[in-house]
Amino acid sequence: MPEKRGVHLKLNNSELWGGLIGLALGIFVIRSGIKLKLGSINDPGSGYVLFYTGILMCLFALSIMFAAVTEGGPNFASRWEGARWTRPLIVIACLIAFSLALEPLGFLLSAIPLMLLLLRAVDPVRWTLAVPIAVLTPLGAWWVLKHVLLIQLPSGVFEIG
């Protein structure tokens, strides 16, 4: 006897929940766009792009949810099997330290050690490459932000930058 094929909705389907969260976020973005006033195609308001971005987000979320319901998807436990948390935790700790050091030390004195830590700890780069990148990248970003875009960054207690 042939087997009946039906749609079995599993509540531990991670893609279904991801789609639901995306749908909720898309609805929030649509509402935010409406609150900011849409305007028209010839005279767009400040919420125009937000509104249509929210619609796209909702469409993508609905397509994810449809696929999750019709094709199934992995459960939550299978998503976390074999996850390695060391590197993400290092990145989070470095970013927290950077945010705490930014105001008192300034942009350059907090960004250079951040870059060096990330280059050596997350995906190890040899010292001869890590040090120049860690120094030149924040210096280049600082110069562009300060001199080209005229954005003032924190200079810290040492007034560097």
mmCIF file of N, CA and C in Angstrom, residues 24-38 46-52 54:
data_model
loop_
_atom_site.group_PDB
_atom_site.id
_atom_site.type_symbol
_atom_site.label_atom_id
_atom_site.label_comp_id
_atom_site.label_asym_id
_atom_site.label_seq_id
_atom_site.Cartn_x
_atom_site.Cartn_y
_atom_site.Cartn_z
ATOM 1 N N ALA A 24 9.348 38.412 11.656
ATOM 2 C CA ALA A 24 9.084 39.419 12.693
ATOM 3 C C ALA A 24 9.982 40.631 12.510
ATOM 4 N N LEU A 25 11.245 40.402 12.194
ATOM 5 C CA LEU A 25 12.167 41.519 11.971
ATOM 6 C C LEU A 25 11.751 42.328 10.742
ATOM 7 N N GLY A 26 11.327 41.635 9.684
ATOM 8 C CA GLY A 26 10.863 42.327 8.481
ATOM 9 C C GLY A 26 9.639 43.184 8.754
ATOM 10 N N ILE A 27 8.702 42.669 9.549
ATOM 11 C CA ILE A 27 7.508 43.442 9.908
ATOM 12 C C ILE A 27 7.904 44.670 10.725
ATOM 13 N N PHE A 28 8.858 44.503 11.623
ATOM 14 C CA PHE A 28 9.354 45.642 12.407
ATOM 15 C C PHE A 28 9.966 46.707 11.495
ATOM 16 N N VAL A 29 10.735 46.284 10.501
ATOM 17 C CA VAL A 29 11.367 47.225 9.575
ATOM 18 C C VAL A 29 10.302 47.932 8.735
ATOM 19 N N ILE A 30 9.277 47.212 8.290
ATOM 20 C CA ILE A 30 8.177 47.830 7.536
ATOM 21 C C ILE A 30 7.487 48.894 8.382
ATOM 22 N N ARG A 31 7.163 48.535 9.623
ATOM 23 C CA ARG A 31 6.490 49.500 10.514
ATOM 24 C C ARG A 31 7.363 50.721 10.771
ATOM 25 N N SER A 32 8.666 50.512 10.922
ATOM 26 C CA SER A 32 9.578 51.640 11.133
ATOM 27 C C SER A 32 9.607 52.539 9.908
ATOM 28 N N GLY A 33 9.588 51.943 8.729
ATOM 29 C CA GLY A 33 9.557 52.736 7.501
ATOM 30 C C GLY A 33 8.286 53.552 7.385
ATOM 31 N N ILE A 34 7.150 52.964 7.770
ATOM 32 C CA ILE A 34 5.876 53.691 7.720
ATOM 33 C C ILE A 34 5.887 54.854 8.700
ATOM 34 N N LYS A 35 6.440 54.622 9.896
ATOM 35 C CA LYS A 35 6.507 55.697 10.893
ATOM 36 C C LYS A 35 7.354 56.868 10.410
ATOM 37 N N LEU A 36 8.379 56.584 9.607
ATOM 38 C CA LEU A 36 9.256 57.643 9.111
ATOM 39 C C LEU A 36 8.717 58.333 7.859
ATOM 40 N N LYS A 37 7.580 57.924 7.365
ATOM 41 C CA LYS A 37 6.920 58.478 6.179
ATOM 42 C C LYS A 37 7.583 57.970 4.897
ATOM 43 N N LEU A 38 6.747 57.407 4.034
ATOM 44 C CA LEU A 38 7.235 56.797 2.810
ATOM 45 C C LEU A 38 7.553 57.799 1.711
ATOM 46 N N SER A 46 11.996 59.548 4.365
ATOM 47 C CA SER A 46 13.092 58.881 5.061
ATOM 48 C C SER A 46 12.800 57.408 5.334
ATOM 49 N N GLY A 47 11.545 56.975 5.258
ATOM 50 C CA GLY A 47 11.211 55.584 5.487
ATOM 51 C C GLY A 47 11.023 54.767 4.228
ATOM 52 N N TYR A 48 11.232 55.380 3.075
ATOM 53 C CA TYR A 48 10.988 54.728 1.790
ATOM 54 C C TYR A 48 11.809 53.451 1.620
ATOM 55 N N VAL A 49 13.124 53.557 1.778
ATOM 56 C CA VAL A 49 14.004 52.400 1.592
ATOM 57 C C VAL A 49 13.754 51.360 2.679
ATOM 58 N N LEU A 50 13.537 51.812 3.915
ATOM 59 C CA LEU A 50 13.255 50.879 5.012
ATOM 60 C C LEU A 50 12.017 50.042 4.712
ATOM 61 N N PHE A 51 10.975 50.687 4.252
ATOM 62 C CA PHE A 51 9.716 50.007 3.971
ATOM 63 C C PHE A 51 9.917 48.880 2.957
ATOM 64 N N TYR A 52 10.543 49.198 1.840
ATOM 65 C CA TYR A 52 10.712 48.191 0.792
ATOM 66 C C TYR A 52 11.764 47.138 1.170
ATOM 67 N N GLY A 54 12.032 46.041 4.223
ATOM 68 C CA GLY A 54 11.238 45.186 5.093
ATOM 69 C C GLY A 54 10.373 44.223 4.304
#
